[in-house]
Coordinates of C-alpha atoms in Angstrom, one line a residue:
M1 CA 52.2 -10.2 3.0
R2 CA 51.2 -14.0 4.6
D3 CA 51.4 -12.8 8.4
F4 CA 47.2 -11.7 9.2
H5 CA 47.4 -13.9 12.8
E6 CA 48.5 -17.2 11.6
N7 CA 48.4 -18.6 15.2
G8 CA 44.4 -17.5 15.8
V9 CA 41.9 -19.4 15.2
R10 CA 38.9 -18.6 12.3
G11 CA 35.6 -19.4 13.0
A12 CA 33.2 -20.0 10.8
G13 CA 31.8 -17.2 8.3
P14 CA 32.4 -16.1 4.8
A15 CA 36.6 -15.0 4.3
V16 CA 34.9 -11.7 2.8
V17 CA 31.1 -10.1 2.2
W18 CA 30.7 -7.4 0.4
Q19 CA 27.4 -5.7 0.5
G20 CA 26.8 -2.2 -1.1
P21 CA 26.3 -0.5 -3.7
E22 CA 28.9 -0.7 -7.0
G23 CA 30.7 2.6 -7.8
A24 CA 30.1 3.7 -4.1
P25 CA 33.3 4.3 -1.9
V26 CA 34.8 2.0 -0.7
V27 CA 35.2 0.3 2.9
L28 CA 37.5 -2.8 3.9
V29 CA 36.8 -4.5 6.9
L30 CA 39.1 -6.5 8.7
D31 CA 38.0 -8.6 11.9
P32 CA 39.6 -10.7 13.6
A33 CA 36.4 -11.4 15.2
G34 CA 34.5 -12.5 13.2
E35 CA 31.5 -10.7 13.1
A36 CA 30.0 -11.3 9.9
K37 CA 29.3 -15.2 10.5
H38 CA 26.3 -14.9 9.0
E39 CA 27.3 -14.1 4.8
T40 CA 25.6 -10.4 6.2
L41 CA 27.2 -7.2 7.5
P42 CA 26.4 -6.5 11.8
A43 CA 22.8 -4.5 11.6
T44 CA 24.2 -1.2 11.5
W45 CA 27.1 -1.5 9.3
R46 CA 23.5 -2.0 6.7
P47 CA 22.6 0.7 6.7
L48 CA 26.6 2.1 5.8
A49 CA 25.8 -0.1 2.9
E50 CA 23.1 2.2 1.7
H51 CA 25.8 4.5 0.3
L52 CA 29.0 3.0 1.0
H53 CA 30.8 -0.1 -0.8
I54 CA 31.7 -1.9 2.3
G55 CA 34.3 -5.6 2.0
W56 CA 34.0 -7.3 5.7
C57 CA 37.2 -9.7 5.2
R58 CA 37.8 -12.2 8.7
L59 CA 41.1 -12.5 10.0
P60 CA 43.1 -14.7 9.4
A61 CA 41.5 -15.0 5.5
E62 CA 44.0 -17.7 4.5
V63 CA 42.2 -20.7 5.4
G64 CA 41.7 -23.2 2.4
D65 CA 40.9 -21.7 -0.8
A66 CA 40.2 -19.1 0.5
P67 CA 41.4 -16.1 -0.6
S68 CA 43.9 -13.7 0.9
V69 CA 43.6 -9.8 1.8
E70 CA 45.7 -8.8 -0.7
D71 CA 43.2 -10.9 -2.8
V72 CA 40.7 -9.5 -2.3
L73 CA 42.2 -5.6 -2.6
A74 CA 43.4 -6.5 -5.5
G75 CA 39.7 -7.1 -7.2
V76 CA 39.3 -3.8 -5.8
S77 CA 40.2 -0.5 -8.9
E78 CA 39.3 2.5 -6.6
R79 CA 41.1 3.0 -3.6
V80 CA 39.6 2.9 0.1
H81 CA 39.4 2.8 3.2
L82 CA 40.7 0.3 5.6
V83 CA 39.1 0.1 9.0
A84 CA 40.1 -2.2 11.6
A85 CA 39.9 -3.9 15.0
A86 CA 41.5 -5.2 18.2
T87 CA 45.4 -6.7 16.6
A88 CA 44.2 -6.5 13.0
A89 CA 45.9 -3.1 13.5
E90 CA 49.0 -3.8 12.4
A91 CA 48.0 -5.9 9.7
A92 CA 46.0 -2.8 8.4
L93 CA 48.9 -0.6 8.5
R94 CA 50.9 -3.3 7.1
L95 CA 48.8 -3.8 5.2
A96 CA 48.8 -0.1 3.8
G97 CA 52.2 0.7 3.6
E98 CA 52.2 -2.0 0.9
H99 CA 50.0 -1.0 -1.1
T100 CA 49.8 3.7 -0.4
G101 CA 48.7 3.7 -4.1
Q102 CA 45.7 2.1 -3.7
V103 CA 44.8 2.7 0.3
R104 CA 42.9 6.6 1.2
S105 CA 43.5 5.8 4.9
V106 CA 43.6 3.9 7.7
V107 CA 40.6 3.6 10.9
V108 CA 40.9 0.6 14.2
V109 CA 39.0 0.8 16.8
D110 CA 41.0 -0.4 20.1
P111 CA 43.9 -1.4 18.5
A112 CA 46.1 -4.3 20.0
P113 CA 49.3 -5.6 19.7
V114 CA 49.3 -9.7 17.9
R115 CA 52.2 -10.6 20.2
G116 CA 54.8 -10.4 22.4
A117 CA 54.9 -8.8 26.4
V118 CA 53.7 -5.3 26.3
P119 CA 51.6 -3.9 28.6
A120 CA 48.2 -2.8 28.6
D121 CA 47.6 0.7 30.0
P122 CA 45.0 0.8 33.4
D123 CA 41.9 1.3 31.2
G124 CA 43.2 -2.4 29.6
S125 CA 43.9 -0.8 26.7
F126 CA 46.9 -0.4 24.3
R127 CA 46.4 3.6 23.2
T128 CA 50.4 3.9 24.7
W129 CA 51.0 1.3 23.2
W130 CA 49.8 2.5 20.0
D131 CA 50.6 5.4 20.5
S132 CA 54.3 5.3 20.9
G133 CA 55.2 1.8 18.1
T134 CA 53.3 2.6 15.8
A135 CA 54.3 6.4 15.3
E136 CA 56.9 5.7 12.8
E137 CA 55.3 3.9 10.2
R138 CA 52.1 6.4 10.9
Q139 CA 54.3 8.9 10.1
R140 CA 55.3 7.4 6.7
L141 CA 52.0 6.3 6.1
R142 CA 50.5 10.1 6.9
A143 CA 54.0 11.5 4.6
R144 CA 52.8 9.0 1.5
G145 CA 49.6 10.3 1.9
V146 CA 47.3 7.8 3.9
R147 CA 45.8 8.8 6.3
V148 CA 45.4 7.2 9.3
A149 CA 44.2 7.1 12.3
A150 CA 42.7 5.1 16.1
F151 CA 40.7 5.6 18.6
V152 CA 40.1 3.8 22.2
T153 CA 36.5 3.5 23.1
R154 CA 36.3 3.9 26.5
A155 CA 38.6 7.5 26.2
T156 CA 35.9 8.8 23.7
D157 CA 32.7 7.3 25.2
P158 CA 33.1 6.4 28.8
A159 CA 28.9 5.4 28.3
V160 CA 30.6 2.4 26.1
R161 CA 30.3 0.0 29.0
V162 CA 31.8 -3.6 27.0
E163 CA 35.5 -3.9 27.6
P164 CA 37.7 -3.4 25.1
P165 CA 38.9 -4.4 22.5
V166 CA 34.5 -3.4 21.5
P167 CA 32.7 -5.0 18.4
L168 CA 32.5 -3.5 15.2
G169 CA 29.4 -3.9 15.7
H170 CA 29.1 -2.1 18.7
P171 CA 26.7 1.5 17.7
D172 CA 29.0 4.2 18.6
V173 CA 32.1 2.3 17.0
V174 CA 29.9 2.8 13.5
G175 CA 29.8 6.9 14.5
R176 CA 33.0 6.2 15.5
V177 CA 34.4 5.1 12.3
V178 CA 31.5 7.6 10.0
Q179 CA 33.2 10.9 11.6
L180 CA 37.2 9.7 11.2
L181 CA 36.1 8.9 7.6
L182 CA 34.6 12.8 7.2
S183 CA 37.0 14.0 8.8
F184 CA 40.0 12.9 6.4
Q185 CA 37.9 13.9 3.8
G186 CA 39.4 17.5 2.3
D187 CA 42.4 17.6 4.8
R188 CA 45.5 18.6 2.7
A189 CA 47.5 15.2 2.1
D190 CA 44.4 13.5 0.4
P191 CA 43.9 15.4 -2.8
E192 CA 41.1 12.8 -4.2
P193 CA 37.7 15.8 -4.5
V194 CA 35.9 16.0 -1.6
E195 CA 31.8 15.2 -3.9
P196 CA 30.5 13.3 -3.8
E197 CA 32.3 10.9 -1.5
R198 CA 31.7 13.4 2.0
A199 CA 28.2 13.0 0.2
E200 CA 27.0 9.4 0.2
V201 CA 29.5 9.3 3.6
I202 CA 27.0 11.7 5.5
R203 CA 24.5 9.6 3.8
A204 CA 25.2 6.6 5.1
W205 CA 25.5 8.3 9.0
H206 CA 23.2 9.9 8.6
A207 CA 21.1 6.6 7.9
V208 CA 22.8 4.4 10.4
R209 CA 21.1 7.9 13.0
E210 CA 17.6 7.2 11.6
R211 CA 17.7 3.1 12.2
F212 CA 19.6 3.0 15.8
G213 CA 19.9 6.5 17.5
P214 CA 16.8 6.5 19.2
A215 CA 18.4 3.0 21.2
L216 CA 21.5 4.1 21.3
D217 CA 20.4 7.9 22.9
R218 CA 18.3 5.2 25.4
A219 CA 21.2 3.3 26.5
R220 CA 23.5 6.8 26.3
R221 CA 20.7 8.4 28.9
S222 CA 21.2 5.0 30.9
G223 CA 24.4 5.1 31.2
G224 CA 25.1 2.0 29.1

């Protein structure tokens, strides 16, 4: 599987950044925008890394001697949650389909197709493409025990004024990712124990709210 945005241009920064305690629930982020350029996670994700083990993969990962995403996944012994943004959506679904025994769930932010003449919706998102174009693949994954969910930021939170795809580091994105991770646990499609992972995810979100909640609330009140 070596087709992670082969025609894209990989900017500066490490291929993968790991942060967080060993043994904690693993979240593997597929980022086509390269938000971990300085060998650390975006500021809004660092509180999550106090409770979760986060691997931030810049796409395309296969540059020079950099490890592929499969190499990164192979180095993880636990089942992982995949988080992908924009054009990494299809790659995340393919990765989950090829590694259903190791991928626990997939969360996609503002999904978009990699290539092809797919028209955007009037709001600039690709919600219609996601709902129809990936339906069969998502159904197959769910049947094999992998939960999949996506959210379009404009529809989820009108206060988000950033054009899609909204950066993974946006506080609202972090909040929605955590919300979906929590919703997956305890679902019939996810037979693994709810604890202690649910408690760790809750603590991670509390850490984010404590650090960024006041600024986020002010932005909401101002409508920006």
